[in-house]
Tab-separated table of C-alpha atoms and ligand atoms in Angstrom:
chain	number	residue	atom	x	y	z
A	1	MET	CA	121.035	74.700	86.195
A	2	LYS	CA	117.306	74.341	86.462
A	3	HIS	CA	116.936	78.226	86.635
A	4	LYS	CA	119.330	78.649	83.665
A	5	LEU	CA	117.223	76.150	81.533
A	6	LYS	CA	114.122	78.032	82.705
A	7	MET	CA	115.502	81.329	81.411
A	8	ILE	CA	116.640	79.799	78.087
A	9	LEU	CA	113.027	78.431	77.569
A	10	ARG	CA	111.564	81.588	78.572
A	11	GLN	CA	113.513	83.480	75.933
A	12	VAL	CA	112.931	80.898	73.040
A	13	TRP	CA	109.038	80.735	73.737
A	14	ALA	CA	108.837	84.581	73.913
A	15	ARG	CA	111.012	85.225	70.929
A	16	PHE	CA	109.041	82.592	68.978
A	17	LEU	CA	105.590	84.069	69.714
A	18	TYR	CA	106.788	87.613	69.170
A	19	HIS	CA	108.821	87.294	65.929
A	20	THR	CA	106.240	84.953	64.218
A	21	GLY	CA	103.403	87.338	65.113
A	22	LEU	CA	101.636	84.544	66.887
A	23	HIS	CA	101.246	86.534	70.045
A	24	ILE	CA	98.552	88.623	68.340
A	25	LEU	CA	96.527	85.481	67.546
A	26	LEU	CA	97.210	83.846	70.914
A	27	GLY	CA	96.110	87.118	72.581
A	28	LYS	CA	92.688	86.942	70.915
A	29	LEU	CA	92.247	83.225	71.789
A	30	MET	CA	93.138	83.316	75.397
A	31	PRO	CA	90.527	84.253	78.042
A	32	GLN	CA	90.298	87.885	78.937
A	33	ARG	CA	93.194	89.227	81.039
A	34	LEU	CA	94.365	92.372	82.764
A	35	THR	CA	98.205	92.567	82.723
A	36	ILE	CA	99.652	95.403	84.900
A	37	LEU	CA	103.027	96.905	83.930
A	38	THR	CA	104.665	98.947	86.623
A	39	SER	CA	107.409	101.412	87.295
A	40	HIS	CA	107.982	104.495	89.439
A	41	CYS	CA	109.033	107.320	87.291
A	42	VAL	CA	109.418	108.504	83.828
A	43	THR	CA	113.089	109.738	83.458
A	44	HIS	CA	113.193	113.406	84.275
A	45	LYS	CA	115.467	116.013	85.889
A	46	THR	CA	113.661	115.703	89.197
A	47	ASN	CA	114.588	111.956	89.564
A	48	ALA	CA	118.115	111.904	88.360
A	49	PHE	CA	119.636	110.402	91.453
A	50	LEU	CA	117.106	107.440	91.596
A	51	PRO	CA	118.258	104.073	90.265
A	52	GLN	CA	117.692	103.174	86.646
A	53	ASP	CA	115.584	100.208	87.496
A	54	MET	CA	112.969	102.560	88.902
A	55	LYS	CA	112.539	104.674	85.733
A	56	ILE	CA	111.395	104.433	82.192
A	57	GLU	CA	112.337	106.809	79.373
A	58	GLY	CA	109.487	108.817	77.986
A	59	ARG	CA	110.214	107.736	74.397
A	60	ARG	CA	110.360	104.149	75.394
A	61	LEU	CA	107.024	104.335	77.333
A	62	GLU	CA	105.403	106.020	74.294
A	63	ALA	CA	106.439	103.117	72.109
A	64	LEU	CA	104.956	100.708	74.620
A	65	LEU	CA	101.677	102.618	74.776
A	66	ASP	CA	101.299	102.767	71.005
A	67	SER	CA	102.487	99.183	70.333
A	68	PHE	CA	100.360	97.435	72.953
A	69	GLY	CA	97.361	99.674	72.349
A	70	LYS	CA	96.909	98.136	68.976
A	71	HIS	CA	95.873	94.770	70.452
A	72	TYR	CA	94.812	95.603	73.984
A	73	ASP	CA	92.933	98.367	75.782
A	74	TRP	CA	94.995	100.526	78.122
A	75	VAL	CA	93.034	100.950	81.383
A	76	SER	CA	93.608	102.096	85.020
A	77	VAL	CA	93.853	99.040	87.425
A	78	GLY	CA	90.421	100.008	88.970
A	79	ASP	CA	88.615	100.000	85.558
A	80	GLY	CA	90.458	96.908	84.356
A	81	TRP	CA	89.425	94.868	87.413
A	82	SER	CA	85.787	96.029	87.037
A	83	ARG	CA	85.800	95.148	83.390
A	84	LEU	CA	87.274	91.717	84.234
A	85	GLN	CA	84.420	91.009	86.539
A	86	SER	CA	81.924	91.962	83.852
A	87	ALA	CA	83.744	90.022	81.215
A	88	GLN	CA	83.293	92.751	78.615
A	89	GLY	CA	85.661	93.853	75.916
A	90	ARG	CA	89.075	92.799	74.848
A	91	SER	CA	92.077	92.040	77.101
A	92	MET	CA	93.719	94.803	78.883
A	93	VAL	CA	96.939	96.333	79.912
A	94	ALA	CA	97.370	98.709	82.784
A	95	LEU	CA	100.288	101.009	83.591
A	96	SER	CA	100.843	101.794	87.338
A	97	MET	CA	103.427	104.044	88.884
A	98	ASP	CA	104.382	103.619	92.584
A	99	ASP	CA	104.911	106.177	95.341
A	100	GLY	CA	103.880	109.409	93.693
A	101	TYR	CA	106.761	111.124	92.048
A	102	HIS	CA	106.646	114.559	90.602
A	103	ASP	CA	107.530	113.449	87.019
A	104	ASN	CA	104.282	111.622	86.971
A	105	LEU	CA	102.634	115.028	86.496
A	106	GLU	CA	105.095	116.574	84.335
A	107	ALA	CA	106.459	113.688	82.137
A	108	LEU	CA	103.701	110.914	82.258
A	109	LEU	CA	100.457	112.833	82.078
A	110	PRO	CA	101.300	114.613	78.814
A	111	LEU	CA	102.075	111.206	77.140
A	112	LEU	CA	98.686	109.694	78.577
A	113	GLN	CA	96.672	112.809	77.525
A	114	LYS	CA	97.983	112.877	73.988
A	115	ARG	CA	96.471	109.429	73.609
A	116	GLY	CA	93.461	109.762	75.854
A	117	LEU	CA	94.718	106.945	78.156
A	118	SER	CA	94.488	106.386	81.980
A	119	ALA	CA	96.961	104.845	84.301
A	120	THR	CA	97.182	104.213	88.119
A	121	VAL	CA	99.480	106.182	90.400
A	122	TYR	CA	99.747	104.533	93.919
A	123	LEU	CA	100.400	107.302	96.449
A	124	GLU	CA	102.460	106.998	99.694
A	125	SER	CA	100.695	109.866	101.539
A	126	ARG	CA	103.467	111.186	103.883
A	127	PRO	CA	105.606	112.934	101.297
A	128	LEU	CA	102.555	114.656	99.895
A	129	ASP	CA	101.657	115.804	103.418
A	130	GLY	CA	104.610	116.495	105.530
A	131	GLN	CA	107.687	117.211	103.365
A	132	SER	CA	109.244	114.129	104.639
A	133	LEU	CA	110.744	111.179	102.671
A	134	ASN	CA	111.180	107.603	103.478
A	135	TRP	CA	114.847	106.504	104.189
A	136	THR	CA	115.330	104.813	100.741
A	137	HIS	CA	115.424	108.293	99.111
A	138	LYS	CA	118.089	109.482	101.489
A	139	PHE	CA	119.865	106.230	100.686
A	140	PHE	CA	119.915	106.816	96.969
A	141	TRP	CA	120.632	110.548	97.437
A	142	LEU	CA	123.745	109.673	99.482
A	143	LEU	CA	124.881	107.079	97.081
A	144	ALA	CA	124.893	109.743	94.333
A	145	ARG	CA	127.419	111.560	96.423
A	146	MET	CA	129.653	108.764	97.892
A	147	ASP	CA	130.359	105.116	97.454
A	148	HIS	CA	128.820	102.277	99.415
A	149	LYS	CA	131.732	101.987	101.848
A	150	GLN	CA	131.676	105.756	102.699
A	151	LEU	CA	127.802	105.582	103.223
A	152	VAL	CA	128.218	102.559	105.595
A	153	GLU	CA	130.830	104.465	107.555
A	154	ARG	CA	128.546	107.497	107.975
A	155	TYR	CA	125.720	105.200	108.926
A	156	LEU	CA	127.754	103.513	111.533
A	157	ALA	CA	128.778	106.884	112.984
A	158	HIS	CA	125.098	107.764	113.630
A	159	SER	CA	123.456	104.251	114.369
A	160	GLN	CA	122.521	103.208	117.846
A	161	ASP	CA	121.317	99.761	116.637
A	162	PRO	CA	124.083	97.104	117.749
A	163	LEU	CA	122.514	94.374	115.506
A	164	ALA	CA	122.659	96.632	112.308
A	165	LYS	CA	126.111	97.763	113.240
A	166	GLN	CA	127.421	94.292	113.413
A	167	ARG	CA	125.527	93.116	110.193
A	168	LEU	CA	126.769	96.213	108.195
A	169	ALA	CA	130.339	95.632	109.267
A	170	GLU	CA	130.031	91.934	108.227
A	171	VAL	CA	128.628	93.062	104.821
A	172	LEU	CA	131.448	95.487	104.249
A	173	ALA	CA	133.979	92.799	105.128
A	174	ALA	CA	132.382	90.231	102.807
A	175	GLY	CA	132.234	92.660	99.792
A	176	GLY	CA	130.219	91.367	96.895
A	177	ASP	CA	126.994	93.217	95.650
A	178	LEU	CA	126.934	95.929	98.279
A	179	ASN	CA	123.758	97.656	97.007
A	180	TYR	CA	121.681	94.501	97.308
A	181	THR	CA	123.007	93.393	100.760
A	182	LEU	CA	122.915	96.826	102.270
A	183	LYS	CA	119.280	97.424	101.278
A	184	LYS	CA	118.443	93.987	102.545
A	185	VAL	CA	119.934	94.658	105.963
A	186	LEU	CA	118.415	98.035	106.361
A	187	LYS	CA	114.953	96.823	105.042
A	188	TYR	CA	114.600	93.583	106.937
A	189	GLU	CA	117.152	93.124	109.749
A	190	ALA	CA	117.718	96.700	111.251
A	191	ASP	CA	115.531	98.531	113.686
A	192	GLN	CA	113.351	100.845	111.255
A	193	ALA	CA	113.333	103.889	113.531
A	194	ASP	CA	117.054	103.724	113.930
A	195	VAL	CA	117.404	103.271	110.082
A	196	GLU	CA	115.375	106.536	109.503
A	197	ALA	CA	117.340	108.343	112.149
A	198	SER	CA	120.761	107.359	111.023
A	199	LEU	CA	120.232	107.991	107.338
A	200	THR	CA	118.558	111.357	108.087
A	201	ALA	CA	121.628	112.326	110.253
A	202	ALA	CA	123.997	111.222	107.397
A	203	PHE	CA	121.786	113.047	104.810
A	204	VAL	CA	121.798	116.236	106.798
A	205	GLU	CA	125.512	116.022	107.394
A	206	ALA	CA	126.061	115.739	103.619
A	207	GLY	CA	124.122	118.927	102.987
A	208	GLY	CA	120.655	117.377	102.314
A	209	ASP	CA	117.434	119.488	102.689
A	210	GLU	CA	114.606	117.165	103.293
A	211	PRO	CA	111.711	119.528	102.500
A	212	ALA	CA	113.329	120.762	99.391
A	213	LEU	CA	114.151	117.271	98.103
A	214	CYS	CA	110.599	116.202	98.914
A	215	ARG	CA	109.135	119.015	96.983
A	216	GLU	CA	111.313	118.410	93.990
A	217	LEU	CA	110.989	114.603	93.954
A	218	TYR	CA	107.279	114.039	94.995
A	219	LEU	CA	103.857	115.352	93.945
A	220	SER	CA	102.013	117.763	96.241
A	221	TRP	CA	98.241	117.171	96.860
A	222	ASP	CA	97.544	119.926	94.294
A	223	ASP	CA	99.766	117.991	91.704
A	224	ALA	CA	97.912	114.735	92.602
A	225	LYS	CA	94.556	116.584	91.988
A	226	ALA	CA	95.863	117.730	88.624
A	227	LEU	CA	96.753	114.200	87.710
A	228	HIS	CA	93.388	113.021	88.891
A	229	ALA	CA	91.670	115.800	86.753
A	230	GLY	CA	93.657	114.386	83.758
A	231	GLY	CA	92.038	111.011	84.130
A	232	VAL	CA	94.711	109.178	86.216
A	233	GLU	CA	93.376	106.952	88.942
A	234	LEU	CA	95.046	107.483	92.351
A	235	GLY	CA	95.598	104.377	94.539
A	236	GLY	CA	96.707	103.762	98.078
A	237	HIS	CA	100.218	102.750	98.906
A	238	THR	CA	100.134	103.333	102.783
A	239	VAL	CA	101.379	106.369	104.778
A	240	HIS	CA	105.064	105.725	105.338
A	241	HIS	CA	105.957	102.980	102.868
A	242	TRP	CA	107.100	100.595	105.548
A	243	VAL	CA	107.398	96.837	105.092
A	244	LEU	CA	103.860	95.827	106.283
A	245	SER	CA	104.868	92.391	107.317
A	246	GLY	CA	107.188	94.004	109.864
A	247	LEU	CA	104.313	95.635	111.716
A	248	ASP	CA	101.550	94.062	113.960
A	249	ALA	CA	97.923	94.003	112.735
A	250	ALA	CA	97.014	97.328	114.403
A	251	GLY	CA	100.161	99.001	112.892
A	252	GLN	CA	99.327	97.640	109.486
A	253	GLN	CA	95.752	98.921	109.909
A	254	GLN	CA	97.033	102.418	110.662
A	255	GLU	CA	99.352	102.460	107.742
A	256	VAL	CA	96.653	101.313	105.116
A	257	SER	CA	93.657	103.052	106.316
A	258	GLY	CA	95.756	106.172	107.140
A	259	GLY	CA	96.682	106.424	103.550
A	260	GLN	CA	93.024	105.792	102.416
A	261	GLN	CA	91.796	108.547	104.690
A	262	ARG	CA	94.221	111.162	103.193
A	263	LEU	CA	92.970	110.208	99.638
A	264	ALA	CA	89.331	110.475	100.860
A	265	THR	CA	90.055	113.826	102.600
A	266	GLN	CA	91.998	115.378	99.541
A	267	LEU	CA	90.123	113.666	96.710
A	268	GLU	CA	88.057	110.575	97.174
A	269	ALA	CA	88.531	107.133	98.633
A	270	SER	CA	90.315	104.771	96.263
A	271	ARG	CA	89.436	101.204	95.261
A	272	SER	CA	93.039	100.281	94.328
A	273	PHE	CA	95.906	99.632	96.631
A	274	ALA	CA	99.483	98.430	96.149
A	275	TYR	CA	101.609	96.758	98.919
A	276	PRO	CA	104.922	98.649	99.572
A	277	PHE	CA	107.727	96.791	98.044
A	278	GLY	CA	105.169	94.162	96.913
A	279	ARG	CA	107.116	90.865	97.274
A	280	HIS	CA	105.185	88.037	99.086
A	281	TRP	CA	107.410	88.306	102.140
A	282	ASP	CA	106.542	92.165	102.422
A	283	TRP	CA	102.969	91.538	103.315
A	284	ASN	CA	100.826	88.932	105.051
A	285	GLN	CA	97.066	88.092	105.852
A	286	ASP	CA	96.923	91.056	108.216
A	287	SER	CA	97.813	93.354	105.336
A	288	SER	CA	95.030	91.974	103.085
A	289	ASP	CA	92.617	92.328	106.004
A	290	ALA	CA	93.628	95.901	106.573
A	291	VAL	CA	93.269	96.481	102.729
A	292	ARG	CA	89.797	95.118	102.578
A	293	SER	CA	88.572	96.804	105.695
A	294	ALA	CA	89.914	100.269	104.360
A	295	GLY	CA	87.615	99.741	101.328
A	296	PHE	CA	90.091	98.797	98.643
A	297	ALA	CA	88.794	96.309	96.105
A	298	THR	CA	92.291	95.182	94.932
A	299	ALA	CA	95.813	94.924	96.123
A	300	ALA	CA	98.731	94.548	93.903
A	301	THR	CA	102.022	92.745	94.384
A	302	THR	CA	105.295	93.064	92.326
A	303	HIS	CA	105.235	89.393	91.238
A	304	ALA	CA	104.990	89.132	87.534
A	305	GLY	CA	102.008	87.458	85.893
A	306	THR	CA	98.722	88.366	84.353
A	307	ASN	CA	95.320	88.537	85.966
A	308	THR	CA	92.093	86.928	85.110
A	309	ARG	CA	88.536	86.993	86.636
A	310	SER	CA	89.537	84.218	88.995
A	311	THR	CA	92.719	85.999	90.357
A	312	ASP	CA	92.660	86.688	94.038
A	313	PRO	CA	91.872	90.478	94.074
A	314	MET	CA	94.246	90.806	97.199
A	315	ARG	CA	97.239	89.582	95.228
A	316	LEU	CA	97.105	91.073	91.765
A	317	SER	CA	100.367	90.372	89.667
A	318	ARG	CA	102.230	93.334	88.376
A	319	TRP	CA	105.494	93.330	86.273
A	320	MET	CA	108.095	95.801	87.374
A	321	ILE	CA	109.655	97.112	84.043
A	322	ASP	CA	112.284	99.533	83.052
A	323	ASP	CA	114.238	100.471	79.929
A	324	ASN	CA	115.886	97.021	79.677
A	325	THR	CA	112.760	94.921	79.859
A	326	PRO	CA	112.613	93.242	76.366
A	327	MET	CA	109.614	93.839	74.186
A	328	HIS	CA	109.149	90.104	73.231
A	329	LEU	CA	108.838	89.214	76.925
A	330	MET	CA	106.286	91.889	77.711
A	331	ALA	CA	104.340	90.953	74.471
A	332	THR	CA	104.334	87.238	75.621
A	333	GLU	CA	102.964	88.139	79.074
A	334	LEU	CA	100.277	90.315	77.579
A	335	CYS	CA	99.121	87.735	75.028
A	336	GLY	CA	98.718	85.160	77.787
A	337	GLY	CA	101.767	83.101	76.421
A	338	PHE	CA	103.135	82.491	79.808
A	339	GLU	CA	99.719	81.977	81.331
A	340	LEU	CA	99.019	79.233	78.630
A	341	LEU	CA	102.244	77.365	79.747
A	342	ARG	CA	101.286	77.753	83.335
A	343	LYS	CA	98.089	75.704	82.625
A	344	PHE	CA	100.518	72.900	81.619
A	345	GLY	CA	102.523	73.337	84.866
A	346	LEU	CA	105.336	75.189	83.336
A	347	ASP	CA	105.863	78.656	85.032
A	348	LEU	CA	108.233	80.863	83.030
A	349	SER	CA	106.861	84.200	83.837
A	350	GLU	CA	109.614	85.285	86.382
B	401	LIG	ZN1	106.459	101.846	96.574
């Protein structure tokens, strides 16, 4: 009930600010902010099998760039954070894209270049290096060819992890939102090496070609260099895109600094980092320590909100958006409308 009331208040407040035009005035009155909108892909033939909530249509994105650009400066995350520290200029909005998908070069860059804008692409380094994908892509690729039940059956045929086998059998028997529960078990409960091995076996069995899929779906280092030359900031997002909190401190260090080293070797060391998956349970103090010691100035989460000078740079807020994210809610976050209520103890931003 409390959550429902919060959702109603959130809608009423955002619609009021947006449709009266007050969001423009409030945006000028509130202290300088950097709001980060984030996604993974611009809808493109290369990412057709990825879920809709990972993508945004090119035309929709253009509308956002043009509309929000009237009142705020579009910046990269790195530039935005520097400008916040110097307290210069108007409030800012940044677009970030996670992982390093191929469409970022073919579909995103032309939209940015047409407007002379920058963005930040956080790169997971292994796909750019080794023609190898993390398991989530094999999971989505398989789901484009079979239903959840068939996928679990194929998984169980290959898995050697008794705990995961037991949990997946329970999930199947319980029904409900299989997509959500399956991902949860695979991400947080199962042995990660077994998840990789089992999904790879199921993927190959179904005719999947990992290097070919990797080349189609992800950027190469040459592509990343072309993005960078086009004015896009490249950030760190680890080597393998594993859940950092599932690793010990040394393992986290390897993941974070390994990604930074690949950026430094191919291009230049980056100042911006994003935690894989980005929820607060996906990383911990060891992760932030690793991020700092690898030379990054900021680390971004996937918790919605806006950022000010006083935001902890190791936990920048970012809002995961897709084609269904309403304009009035985004406009309210950007103008500081949710931030204002937070000052009065009312948090409606997520
Ligand atoms: Zn990611």
